[in-house]
PDB file of C-alpha atoms in Angstrom:
ATOM      1  CA  MET A 645     147.894 105.066 112.447  1.00  0.00           C
ATOM      2  CA  TYR A 646     149.555 105.700 108.736  1.00  0.00           C
ATOM      3  CA  MET A 647     150.819 103.098 106.088  1.00  0.00           C
ATOM      4  CA  ASP A 648     151.118 103.767 102.796  1.00  0.00           C
ATOM      5  CA  ILE A 649     148.958 101.563 100.702  1.00  0.00           C
ATOM      6  CA  ASN A 650     150.913 102.201  97.667  1.00  0.00           C
ATOM      7  CA  ASN A 651     153.900 101.199  98.919  1.00  0.00           C
ATOM      8  CA  VAL A 652     152.578  97.557 101.560  1.00  0.00           C
ATOM      9  CA  LYS A 653     154.228  95.088  98.697  1.00  0.00           C
ATOM     10  CA  LYS A 654     157.477  96.456 101.035  1.00  0.00           C
ATOM     11  CA  TYR A 655     156.096  95.254 104.317  1.00  0.00           C
ATOM     12  CA  PRO A 656     156.529  91.859 106.566  1.00  0.00           C
ATOM     13  CA  ILE A 657     153.692  90.343 106.763  1.00  0.00           C
ATOM     14  CA  ASP A 658     153.333  90.230 109.859  1.00  0.00           C
ATOM     15  CA  ASP A 659     153.628  93.912 109.659  1.00  0.00           C
ATOM     16  CA  LEU A 660     150.573  93.644 107.821  1.00  0.00           C
ATOM     17  CA  MET A 661     149.359  92.130 110.032  1.00  0.00           C
ATOM     18  CA  ILE A 662     149.515  94.621 112.839  1.00  0.00           C
ATOM     19  CA  TYR A 663     148.389  96.847 110.609  1.00  0.00           C
ATOM     20  CA  LEU A 664     144.937  95.270 109.889  1.00  0.00           C
ATOM     21  CA  LYS A 665     144.197  94.382 113.350  1.00  0.00           C
ATOM     22  CA  SER A 666     144.738  98.023 114.440  1.00  0.00           C
ATOM     23  CA  ALA A 667     142.882  99.720 111.527  1.00  0.00           C
ATOM     24  CA  LEU A 668     139.880  96.969 112.583  1.00  0.00           C
ATOM     25  CA  LYS A 669     140.513  97.934 116.248  1.00  0.00           C
ATOM     26  CA  VAL A 670     139.537 102.091 115.457  1.00  0.00           C
ATOM     27  CA  GLY A 671     136.587 101.485 112.593  1.00  0.00           C
ATOM     28  CA  ASP A 672     139.161 101.036 109.227  1.00  0.00           C
ATOM     29  CA  VAL A 673     136.952  98.233 107.675  1.00  0.00           C
ATOM     30  CA  GLN A 674     138.182  99.586 104.213  1.00  0.00           C
ATOM     31  CA  THR A 675     142.494  99.960 104.957  1.00  0.00           C
ATOM     32  CA  ALA A 676     142.187  96.466 106.435  1.00  0.00           C
ATOM     33  CA  ALA A 677     140.051  95.162 103.592  1.00  0.00           C
ATOM     34  CA  GLU A 678     142.973  96.361 100.774  1.00  0.00           C
ATOM     35  CA  ILE A 679     145.902  95.622 103.633  1.00  0.00           C
ATOM     36  CA  SER A 680     144.208  91.825 103.188  1.00  0.00           C
ATOM     37  CA  LYS A 681     144.945  92.404  99.193  1.00  0.00           C
ATOM     38  CA  PHE A 682     148.667  91.874  99.327  1.00  0.00           C
ATOM     39  CA  MET A 683     148.748  89.333 101.497  1.00  0.00           C
ATOM     40  CA  THR A 684     147.260  86.513  99.148  1.00  0.00           C
ATOM     41  CA  LYS A 685     151.044  84.426  99.297  1.00  0.00           C
ATOM     42  CA  ASN A 686     150.655  83.550 102.363  1.00  0.00           C
ATOM     43  CA  ASN A 687     147.879  81.385 103.099  1.00  0.00           C
ATOM     44  CA  LEU A 688     147.513  81.447 106.833  1.00  0.00           C
ATOM     45  CA  ARG A 689     147.622  84.916 106.554  1.00  0.00           C
ATOM     46  CA  TYR A 690     145.463  85.457 103.904  1.00  0.00           C
ATOM     47  CA  ALA A 691     142.368  83.121 105.856  1.00  0.00           C
ATOM     48  CA  GLU A 692     143.702  85.153 108.831  1.00  0.00           C
ATOM     49  CA  ALA A 693     143.271  88.234 107.803  1.00  0.00           C
ATOM     50  CA  LEU A 694     139.281  86.870 106.023  1.00  0.00           C
ATOM     51  CA  PHE A 695     138.557  85.929 109.133  1.00  0.00           C
ATOM     52  CA  LEU A 696     138.808  88.729 111.049  1.00  0.00           C
ATOM     53  CA  ILE A 697     137.116  91.315 108.871  1.00  0.00           C
ATOM     54  CA  GLY A 698     134.316  89.000 108.527  1.00  0.00           C
ATOM     55  CA  ASN A 699     133.963  89.632 112.349  1.00  0.00           C
ATOM     56  CA  PHE A 700     133.775  92.410 112.278  1.00  0.00           C
ATOM     57  CA  TYR A 701     131.143  92.613 109.858  1.00  0.00           C
ATOM     58  CA  LEU A 702     129.238  90.456 111.760  1.00  0.00           C
ATOM     59  CA  LEU A 703     129.832  92.425 114.765  1.00  0.00           C
ATOM     60  CA  LYS A 704     128.657  95.317 112.317  1.00  0.00           C
ATOM     61  CA  GLU A 705     125.389  92.754 112.430  1.00  0.00           C
ATOM     62  CA  ASN A 706     126.688  93.020 108.443  1.00  0.00           C
ATOM     63  CA  ASN A 707     125.865  89.300 108.566  1.00  0.00           C
ATOM     64  CA  ASP A 708     125.589  89.335 104.077  1.00  0.00           C
ATOM     65  CA  ILE A 709     129.310  91.400 104.271  1.00  0.00           C
ATOM     66  CA  ALA A 710     130.754  88.600 106.759  1.00  0.00           C
ATOM     67  CA  LYS A 711     129.163  85.555 104.693  1.00  0.00           C
ATOM     68  CA  GLY A 712     131.164  86.628 101.348  1.00  0.00           C
ATOM     69  CA  PHE A 713     134.682  86.862 102.966  1.00  0.00           C
ATOM     70  CA  TYR A 714     133.924  84.275 105.071  1.00  0.00           C
ATOM     71  CA  SER A 715     132.866  82.187 101.733  1.00  0.00           C
ATOM     72  CA  ARG A 716     135.835  83.245 100.293  1.00  0.00           C
ATOM     73  CA  ILE A 717     138.043  81.134 102.863  1.00  0.00           C
ATOM     74  CA  ILE A 718     136.153  78.199 101.676  1.00  0.00           C
ATOM     75  CA  VAL A 719     137.216  78.819  98.055  1.00  0.00           C
ATOM     76  CA  GLU A 720     140.618  80.712  98.077  1.00  0.00           C
ATOM     77  CA  CYS A 721     142.141  79.193 101.349  1.00  0.00           C
ATOM     78  CA  PRO A 722     140.787  75.309 101.614  1.00  0.00           C
ATOM     79  CA  ASN A 723     144.159  74.348 103.474  1.00  0.00           C
ATOM     80  CA  SER A 724     143.643  77.311 105.892  1.00  0.00           C
ATOM     81  CA  PRO A 725     143.219  76.211 109.795  1.00  0.00           C
ATOM     82  CA  TYR A 726     140.490  78.712 109.364  1.00  0.00           C
ATOM     83  CA  LEU A 727     138.712  76.771 106.830  1.00  0.00           C
ATOM     84  CA  ASP A 728     136.504  75.053 109.252  1.00  0.00           C
ATOM     85  CA  LEU A 729     136.174  78.177 111.961  1.00  0.00           C
ATOM     86  CA  ALA A 730     134.885  79.522 109.277  1.00  0.00           C
ATOM     87  CA  LYS A 731     132.001  76.755 108.145  1.00  0.00           C
ATOM     88  CA  ILE A 732     131.386  77.428 111.658  1.00  0.00           C
ATOM     89  CA  LYS A 733     130.391  80.524 111.683  1.00  0.00           C
ATOM     90  CA  LEU A 734     128.515  80.144 108.270  1.00  0.00           C
ATOM     91  CA  THR A 735     126.742  77.344 109.926  1.00  0.00           C
ATOM     92  CA  GLU A 736     125.566  79.925 113.245  1.00  0.00           C
ATOM     93  CA  MET A 737     124.245  82.768 110.248  1.00  0.00           C
ATOM     94  CA  TYR A 738     122.399  79.951 108.647  1.00  0.00           C
ATOM     95  CA  ILE A 739     120.941  78.815 111.773  1.00  0.00           C
ATOM     96  CA  LYS A 740     119.796  82.605 112.971  1.00  0.00           C
ATOM     97  CA  ASP A 741     118.378  82.887 109.211  1.00  0.00           C
ATOM     98  CA  LYS A 742     116.601  79.977 109.644  1.00  0.00           C
ATOM     99  CA  ASN A 743     118.285  77.700 106.609  1.00  0.00           C
ATOM    100  CA  TYR A 744     118.261  74.585 108.360  1.00  0.00           C
ATOM    101  CA  THR A 745     118.751  72.748 105.239  1.00  0.00           C
ATOM    102  CA  THR A 746     122.091  74.905 104.305  1.00  0.00           C
ATOM    103  CA  ALA A 747     123.251  74.764 107.458  1.00  0.00           C
ATOM    104  CA  ILE A 748     123.030  71.616 108.454  1.00  0.00           C
ATOM    105  CA  THR A 749     125.396  70.866 104.498  1.00  0.00           C
ATOM    106  CA  GLN A 750     127.829  73.392 106.214  1.00  0.00           C
ATOM    107  CA  ILE A 751     127.708  70.995 110.091  1.00  0.00           C
ATOM    108  CA  LYS A 752     128.248  67.635 107.922  1.00  0.00           C
ATOM    109  CA  SER A 753     131.214  69.417 105.401  1.00  0.00           C
ATOM    110  CA  ILE A 754     134.004  70.220 108.394  1.00  0.00           C
ATOM    111  CA  ALA A 755     136.178  67.908 107.982  1.00  0.00           C
ATOM    112  CA  ASN A 756     138.544  68.251 111.110  1.00  0.00           C
ATOM    113  CA  LYS A 757     138.465  66.246 114.057  1.00  0.00           C
ATOM    114  CA  LYS A 758     138.884  68.504 116.979  1.00  0.00           C
ATOM    115  CA  PHE A 759     134.732  70.171 116.148  1.00  0.00           C
ATOM    116  CA  THR A 760     133.613  67.036 116.242  1.00  0.00           C
ATOM    117  CA  PHE A 761     131.918  68.264 118.967  1.00  0.00           C
ATOM    118  CA  LYS A 762     131.048  71.631 117.407  1.00  0.00           C
ATOM    119  CA  LYS A 763     129.511  70.131 115.322  1.00  0.00           C
ATOM    120  CA  LYS A 764     127.498  67.956 117.146  1.00  0.00           C
ATOM    121  CA  ALA A 765     126.237  70.596 119.065  1.00  0.00           C
ATOM    122  CA  LEU A 766     125.577  73.368 115.819  1.00  0.00           C
ATOM    123  CA  LEU A 767     123.098  69.771 114.400  1.00  0.00           C
ATOM    124  CA  ALA A 768     121.024  69.685 118.228  1.00  0.00           C
ATOM    125  CA  LEU A 769     120.261  73.229 117.472  1.00  0.00           C
ATOM    126  CA  VAL A 770     119.292  73.000 113.996  1.00  0.00           C
ATOM    127  CA  TYR A 771     117.555  69.856 115.654  1.00  0.00           C
ATOM    128  CA  LEU A 772     115.997  72.547 117.921  1.00  0.00           C
ATOM    129  CA  GLU A 773     115.318  75.371 115.792  1.00  0.00           C
ATOM    130  CA  SER A 774     113.380  73.010 113.621  1.00  0.00           C
ATOM    131  CA  LYS A 775     111.576  71.926 115.973  1.00  0.00           C
ATOM    132  CA  LYS A 776     112.743  68.316 115.983  1.00  0.00           C
ATOM    133  CA  ILE A 777     113.355  68.329 120.213  1.00  0.00           C
ATOM    134  CA  LYS A 778     113.695  64.538 120.825  1.00  0.00           C
ATOM    135  CA  GLU A 779     116.355  64.831 118.689  1.00  0.00           C
ATOM    136  CA  SER A 780     117.634  67.931 119.851  1.00  0.00           C
ATOM    137  CA  GLU A 781     118.059  66.191 123.205  1.00  0.00           C
ATOM    138  CA  LYS A 782     119.423  62.331 122.192  1.00  0.00           C
ATOM    139  CA  LEU A 783     121.666  64.423 120.254  1.00  0.00           C
ATOM    140  CA  THR A 784     122.339  66.962 123.167  1.00  0.00           C
ATOM    141  CA  ARG A 785     123.031  63.389 126.313  1.00  0.00           C
ATOM    142  CA  THR A 786     125.683  62.288 123.405  1.00  0.00           C
ATOM    143  CA  ILE A 787     128.124  65.418 124.041  1.00  0.00           C
ATOM    144  CA  PHE A 788     126.925  66.003 127.640  1.00  0.00           C
ATOM    145  CA  TYR A 789     130.484  65.789 128.668  1.00  0.00           C
ATOM    146  CA  LYS A 790     131.835  68.552 127.285  1.00  0.00           C
ATOM    147  CA  ILE A 791     128.596  71.484 126.711  1.00  0.00           C
ATOM    148  CA  LEU A 792     128.772  72.589 129.769  1.00  0.00           C
ATOM    149  CA  ASN A 793     132.398  74.866 128.754  1.00  0.00           C
ATOM    150  CA  ASP A 794     131.332  75.507 125.404  1.00  0.00           C
ATOM    151  CA  LYS A 795     129.181  78.760 123.779  1.00  0.00           C
ATOM    152  CA  HIS A 796     127.700  76.749 120.910  1.00  0.00           C
ATOM    153  CA  GLY A 797     126.507  74.527 124.493  1.00  0.00           C
ATOM    154  CA  GLU A 798     125.107  77.488 126.123  1.00  0.00           C
ATOM    155  CA  ILE A 799     123.660  78.375 123.719  1.00  0.00           C
ATOM    156  CA  LEU A 800     121.357  75.301 123.076  1.00  0.00           C
ATOM    157  CA  ILE A 801     121.178  74.786 127.102  1.00  0.00           C
ATOM    158  CA  LYS A 802     119.582  77.917 127.131  1.00  0.00           C
ATOM    159  CA  LYS A 803     117.065  77.494 124.247  1.00  0.00           C
ATOM    160  CA  LEU A 804     115.580  74.218 125.780  1.00  0.00           C
ATOM    161  CA  PHE A 805     115.511  75.850 128.744  1.00  0.00           C
ATOM    162  CA  LEU A 806     112.783  78.342 127.795  1.00  0.00           C
ATOM    163  CA  TYR A 807     111.911  75.621 125.278  1.00  0.00           C
ATOM    164  CA  TYR A 808     110.600  74.077 128.883  1.00  0.00           C
ATOM    165  CA  TYR A 809     108.956  77.233 130.276  1.00  0.00           C
ATOM    166  CA  LYS A 810     107.011  78.047 127.320  1.00  0.00           C
ATOM    167  CA  LYS A 811     105.446  74.333 127.161  1.00  0.00           C
ATOM    168  CA  LYS A 812     105.158  74.264 131.556  1.00  0.00           C
ATOM    169  CA  ASN A 813     106.802  71.243 131.479  1.00  0.00           C
ATOM    170  CA  LEU A 814     107.873  70.980 135.595  1.00  0.00           C
ATOM    171  CA  ILE A 815     110.501  68.523 135.470  1.00  0.00           C
ATOM    172  CA  LYS A 816     112.354  69.818 132.507  1.00  0.00           C
ATOM    173  CA  PHE A 817     112.446  72.851 133.140  1.00  0.00           C
ATOM    174  CA  ARG A 818     113.872  72.377 136.269  1.00  0.00           C
ATOM    175  CA  LEU A 819     116.578  69.959 134.468  1.00  0.00           C
ATOM    176  CA  TYR A 820     118.327  72.949 132.608  1.00  0.00           C
ATOM    177  CA  SER A 821     117.488  75.309 134.842  1.00  0.00           C
ATOM    178  CA  ASN A 822     120.113  73.587 136.841  1.00  0.00           C
ATOM    179  CA  TYR A 823     122.834  73.202 133.613  1.00  0.00           C
ATOM    180  CA  LEU A 824     121.725  76.834 133.013  1.00  0.00           C
ATOM    181  CA  ASN A 825     123.119  77.706 136.321  1.00  0.00           C
ATOM    182  CA  ARG A 826     126.639  76.186 135.729  1.00  0.00           C
ATOM    183  CA  PHE A 827     127.167  79.149 133.107  1.00  0.00           C
ATOM    184  CA  ARG A 828     128.001  82.504 134.120  1.00  0.00           C
ATOM    185  CA  GLY A 829     125.570  85.514 132.861  1.00  0.00           C
ATOM    186  CA  ASN A 830     122.223  83.779 133.374  1.00  0.00           C
ATOM    187  CA  GLN A 831     121.455  84.222 136.988  1.00  0.00           C
ATOM    188  CA  ILE A 832     118.834  86.482 136.089  1.00  0.00           C
ATOM    189  CA  LEU A 833     117.122  85.053 133.598  1.00  0.00           C
ATOM    190  CA  ILE A 834     116.944  82.039 135.758  1.00  0.00           C
ATOM    191  CA  ASN A 835     115.710  83.393 138.635  1.00  0.00           C
ATOM    192  CA  LYS A 836     112.827  85.595 136.676  1.00  0.00           C
ATOM    193  CA  LEU A 837     111.380  82.267 134.763  1.00  0.00           C
ATOM    194  CA  SER A 838     111.869  80.559 137.697  1.00  0.00           C
ATOM    195  CA  ALA A 839     109.821  83.192 139.419  1.00  0.00           C
ATOM    196  CA  ARG A 840     107.426  83.112 136.916  1.00  0.00           C
ATOM    197  CA  PHE A 841     106.994  79.669 136.220  1.00  0.00           C
ATOM    198  CA  TYR A 842     106.126  78.450 139.839  1.00  0.00           C
ATOM    199  CA  TYR A 843     104.232  81.269 140.895  1.00  0.00           C
ATOM    200  CA  TYR A 844     101.517  80.280 137.492  1.00  0.00           C
ATOM    201  CA  ALA A 845     102.569  76.534 139.020  1.00  0.00           C
ATOM    202  CA  LYS A 846     100.922  77.683 142.648  1.00  0.00           C
ATOM    203  CA  ASN A 847     104.527  76.754 144.814  1.00  0.00           C
ATOM    204  CA  TYR A 848     104.579  80.307 145.823  1.00  0.00           C
ATOM    205  CA  SER A 849     107.370  78.882 148.792  1.00  0.00           C
ATOM    206  CA  LEU A 850     109.815  78.658 145.967  1.00  0.00           C
ATOM    207  CA  SER A 851     108.529  81.628 143.725  1.00  0.00           C
ATOM    208  CA  PHE A 852     108.838  83.790 147.292  1.00  0.00           C
ATOM    209  CA  PHE A 853     112.343  82.776 146.905  1.00  0.00           C
ATOM    210  CA  TYR A 854     113.342  83.138 143.407  1.00  0.00           C
ATOM    211  CA  TYR A 855     111.560  86.648 143.415  1.00  0.00           C
ATOM    212  CA  TYR A 856     113.259  87.825 146.659  1.00  0.00           C
ATOM    213  CA  ARG A 857     116.493  86.999 144.700  1.00  0.00           C
ATOM    214  CA  LEU A 858     115.846  88.961 141.307  1.00  0.00           C
ATOM    215  CA  SER A 859     114.833  92.380 144.108  1.00  0.00           C
ATOM    216  CA  THR A 860     118.014  92.059 145.433  1.00  0.00           C
ATOM    217  CA  GLN A 861     119.917  91.291 141.934  1.00  0.00           C
ATOM    218  CA  LYS A 862     118.166  95.137 141.429  1.00  0.00           C
ATOM    219  CA  VAL A 863     116.529  94.192 138.338  1.00  0.00           C
ATOM    220  CA  GLU A 864     112.731  93.782 137.506  1.00  0.00           C
ATOM    221  CA  LEU A 865     112.298  95.250 140.899  1.00  0.00           C
ATOM    222  CA  ASP A 866     108.260  96.595 139.800  1.00  0.00           C
ATOM    223  CA  GLU A 867     107.289  92.904 138.679  1.00  0.00           C
ATOM    224  CA  ALA A 868     109.951  90.803 141.891  1.00  0.00           C
ATOM    225  CA  PHE A 869     108.272  93.443 144.547  1.00  0.00           C
ATOM    226  CA  PHE A 870     104.503  93.277 143.683  1.00  0.00           C
ATOM    227  CA  PHE A 871     104.593  88.902 143.577  1.00  0.00           C
ATOM    228  CA  LEU A 872     106.449  89.272 146.391  1.00  0.00           C
ATOM    229  CA  GLY A 873     103.482  91.804 147.984  1.00  0.00           C
ATOM    230  CA  LYS A 874     101.037  88.887 146.503  1.00  0.00           C
ATOM    231  CA  ILE A 875     102.686  86.256 148.060  1.00  0.00           C
ATOM    232  CA  SER A 876     102.771  87.518 150.952  1.00  0.00           C
ATOM    233  CA  LEU A 877      99.087  88.559 151.402  1.00  0.00           C
ATOM    234  CA  LEU A 878      97.747  85.339 150.191  1.00  0.00           C
ATOM    235  CA  TYR A 879     100.236  83.062 150.712  1.00  0.00           C
ATOM    236  CA  HIS A 880     101.734  83.603 154.080  1.00  0.00           C
ATOM    237  CA  ARG A 881      99.034  85.668 155.183  1.00  0.00           C
ATOM    238  CA  ASN A 882     100.976  88.477 155.708  1.00  0.00           C
ATOM    239  CA  LYS A 883      99.210  91.947 155.958  1.00  0.00           C
ATOM    240  CA  ARG A 884     102.332  94.373 156.739  1.00  0.00           C
ATOM    241  CA  ASN A 885     104.829  92.638 154.834  1.00  0.00           C
ATOM    242  CA  ALA A 886     102.581  92.385 151.822  1.00  0.00           C
ATOM    243  CA  MET A 887     101.960  96.105 152.371  1.00  0.00           C
ATOM    244  CA  ARG A 888     105.818  97.201 152.779  1.00  0.00           C
ATOM    245  CA  TYR A 889     106.666  95.022 149.256  1.00  0.00           C
ATOM    246  CA  LEU A 890     103.803  96.759 146.965  1.00  0.00           C
ATOM    247  CA  THR A 891     104.250 100.382 148.678  1.00  0.00           C
ATOM    248  CA  LYS A 892     108.214  99.687 146.569  1.00  0.00           C
ATOM    249  CA  VAL A 893     105.840  99.210 143.486  1.00  0.00           C
ATOM    250  CA  ILE A 894     104.273 102.779 143.438  1.00  0.00           C
ATOM    251  CA  LYS A 895     107.362 104.861 144.396  1.00  0.00           C
ATOM    252  CA  ASP A 896     107.881 106.083 140.680  1.00  0.00           C
ATOM    253  CA  LYS A 897     105.748 108.951 140.790  1.00  0.00           C
ATOM    254  CA  LYS A 898     106.420 108.351 137.066  1.00  0.00           C
ATOM    255  CA  SER A 899     105.861 104.874 136.575  1.00  0.00           C
ATOM    256  CA  THR A 900     102.585 103.496 133.911  1.00  0.00           C
ATOM    257  CA  ASN A 901     103.240 100.409 133.703  1.00  0.00           C
ATOM    258  CA  MET A 902     100.895  97.111 135.149  1.00  0.00           C
ATOM    259  CA  TYR A 903     102.712  96.234 138.289  1.00  0.00           C
ATOM    260  CA  LYS A 904     102.569 100.030 139.437  1.00  0.00           C
ATOM    261  CA  TYR A 905      98.596 100.021 138.921  1.00  0.00           C
ATOM    262  CA  ASN A 906      97.242  96.396 140.189  1.00  0.00           C
ATOM    263  CA  ALA A 907      99.867  97.234 143.033  1.00  0.00           C
ATOM    264  CA  LEU A 908      98.329 100.463 143.908  1.00  0.00           C
ATOM    265  CA  TYR A 909      94.568  97.972 143.674  1.00  0.00           C
ATOM    266  CA  GLU A 910      95.948  95.512 146.408  1.00  0.00           C
ATOM    267  CA  LEU A 911      96.776  98.357 148.470  1.00  0.00           C
ATOM    268  CA  ALA A 912      93.570  99.830 147.979  1.00  0.00           C
ATOM    269  CA  ILE A 913      91.651  96.747 149.118  1.00  0.00           C
ATOM    270  CA  LEU A 914      94.617  96.598 152.037  1.00  0.00           C
ATOM    271  CA  ALA A 915      94.075 100.310 153.362  1.00  0.00           C
ATOM    272  CA  LYS A 916      89.960  99.686 152.971  1.00  0.00           C
ATOM    273  CA  GLU A 917      90.520  96.241 155.552  1.00  0.00           C
ATOM    274  CA  SER A 918      92.729  98.967 157.778  1.00  0.00           C
ATOM    275  CA  ARG A 919      89.815 100.759 158.061  1.00  0.00           C
ATOM    276  CA  ASN A 920      91.440 103.511 156.078  1.00  0.00           C
ATOM    277  CA  ASN A 921      88.755 104.520 153.886  1.00  0.00           C
ATOM    278  CA  LYS A 922      91.142 107.775 152.941  1.00  0.00           C
ATOM    279  CA  LYS A 923      94.479 105.813 151.739  1.00  0.00           C
ATOM    280  CA  SER A 924      91.482 103.320 150.043  1.00  0.00           C
ATOM    281  CA  LYS A 925      89.862 106.164 148.414  1.00  0.00           C
ATOM    282  CA  GLU A 926      93.575 107.578 146.989  1.00  0.00           C
ATOM    283  CA  TYR A 927      94.742 105.260 145.633  1.00  0.00           C
ATOM    284  CA  LEU A 928      91.786 104.322 143.891  1.00  0.00           C
ATOM    285  CA  LYS A 929      91.025 107.528 142.492  1.00  0.00           C
ATOM    286  CA  LYS A 930      95.150 108.115 141.542  1.00  0.00           C
ATOM    287  CA  ILE A 931      94.185 104.252 139.265  1.00  0.00           C
ATOM    288  CA  ILE A 932      91.364 106.220 137.569  1.00  0.00           C
ATOM    289  CA  SER A 933      93.012 109.728 137.139  1.00  0.00           C
ATOM    290  CA  THR A 934      96.248 108.017 135.349  1.00  0.00           C
ATOM    291  CA  SER A 935      95.999 104.608 134.316  1.00  0.00           C
ATOM    292  CA  PRO A 936      96.098 104.382 130.168  1.00  0.00           C
ATOM    293  CA  LYS A 937      94.331 100.567 131.065  1.00  0.00           C
ATOM    294  CA  ARG A 938      90.965 100.482 130.945  1.00  0.00           C
ATOM    295  CA  GLU A 939      90.601  97.307 132.133  1.00  0.00           C
ATOM    296  CA  ILE A 940      91.697  98.450 135.294  1.00  0.00           C
ATOM    297  CA  LYS A 941      90.500 101.760 135.449  1.00  0.00           C
ATOM    298  CA  GLU A 942      86.800  99.929 135.885  1.00  0.00           C
ATOM    299  CA  LYS A 943      88.228  98.213 138.003  1.00  0.00           C
ATOM    300  CA  ALA A 944      89.260 100.353 140.357  1.00  0.00           C
ATOM    301  CA  LYS A 945      85.521 102.693 139.581  1.00  0.00           C
ATOM    302  CA  ASN A 946      83.878  99.904 140.443  1.00  0.00           C
ATOM    303  CA  LEU A 947      85.523  99.176 143.656  1.00  0.00           C
ATOM    304  CA  LEU A 948      85.009 102.454 145.041  1.00  0.00           C
ATOM    305  CA  GLU A 949      81.366 102.340 144.316  1.00  0.00           C
ATOM    306  CA  TYR A 950      80.739  99.086 145.792  1.00  0.00           C
ATOM    307  CA  TYR A 951      82.953 100.783 148.845  1.00  0.00           C
ATOM    308  CA  LYS A 952      80.607 104.467 148.088  1.00  0.00           C
ATOM    309  CA  PHE A 953      83.213 106.726 149.085  1.00  0.00           C
TER     310      PHE A 953
END
C-alpha cells in the first residue's frame, strides 16, 4: 500500500479510513496516526480513527498510549457515538490497574442508555476486584437475564467461579460452574478445577468424572492420569486400572514434573504388592537418581530401605 501523505487532503474521508485500517492491519501505526490528523473535520470518522488506533495499542499491551487515544475521544469528540465505547475501554484498563475509584467515576459518566447493562457489569467487576463480594453478586443477579450474552458477563462469571474455587464454597462453585459452562471456550478450565475441587472434597466419583473428561481433551494429561490412577486405586479398588493410568504418567522420559515421580512411587508400591520386586526397586531407584525434589527422594529411599532391596 502506498499513499502520498503530503497530498492526503485530496482524498475523500472514506478513502482515508480505508487507508488507515490497511495501515493498522500491516502494523504501520505511525502512518495510521498521521492519516487521522487529516480527519478532524469529520467528527464520526475522526473518533473511529482514534478508537481503532487505541485498540491497536491495547492489543500490543501498550496501555498508556492506548489510554491517550481513548482519552482524546472524550476531549475532542464528545458528541461521537465512540465516546462511551472509549469510556468502557478506559474503565476496563482502570480495573486491571486496580484504580477502582477512577473506574467507578468513568462508569458513572457513561450516558448512553444502551450501555446500562455494561455499566452494571463493569461496576460488579469493580466490586468483585475490590473484594466487595456481596455487592458484586447482588448487582450480578439484577443483570443476569443479559449476562450470558456479553463479554463482561463472561469475565464476571469466571472471576466469581475462581473466587469460590479458592474459598472452597461447594454451592457457589457449582452454581458459577454451571453458568460459566454456557460460554464457549471454558470447558477445560471447568473440568480441571472441578476435578481438583471434588478430589480434595473427597467426592471421588465426581473428581474421576472431570479428570476423565480432562484426559479426553488432551490437556493437563499428567495430572489427569495421575489422579485417575489414584482414584482407581483408593476409591474403585481397581489396581489394574490404577497401574494403567499411572503408567501413562511416566511415559515421557524427559518429564521432570512431580506427577511423574509420585506416579513412580505409587507404581513401586503396586509392583511390590504384586511381588514384582525387580520392578518396584527400578521405580524407586529412578526417583532417587532423577527427581529434582528432595522430599520425594527421601520417601523413595525410606521405602527402598523398608523393602530391604
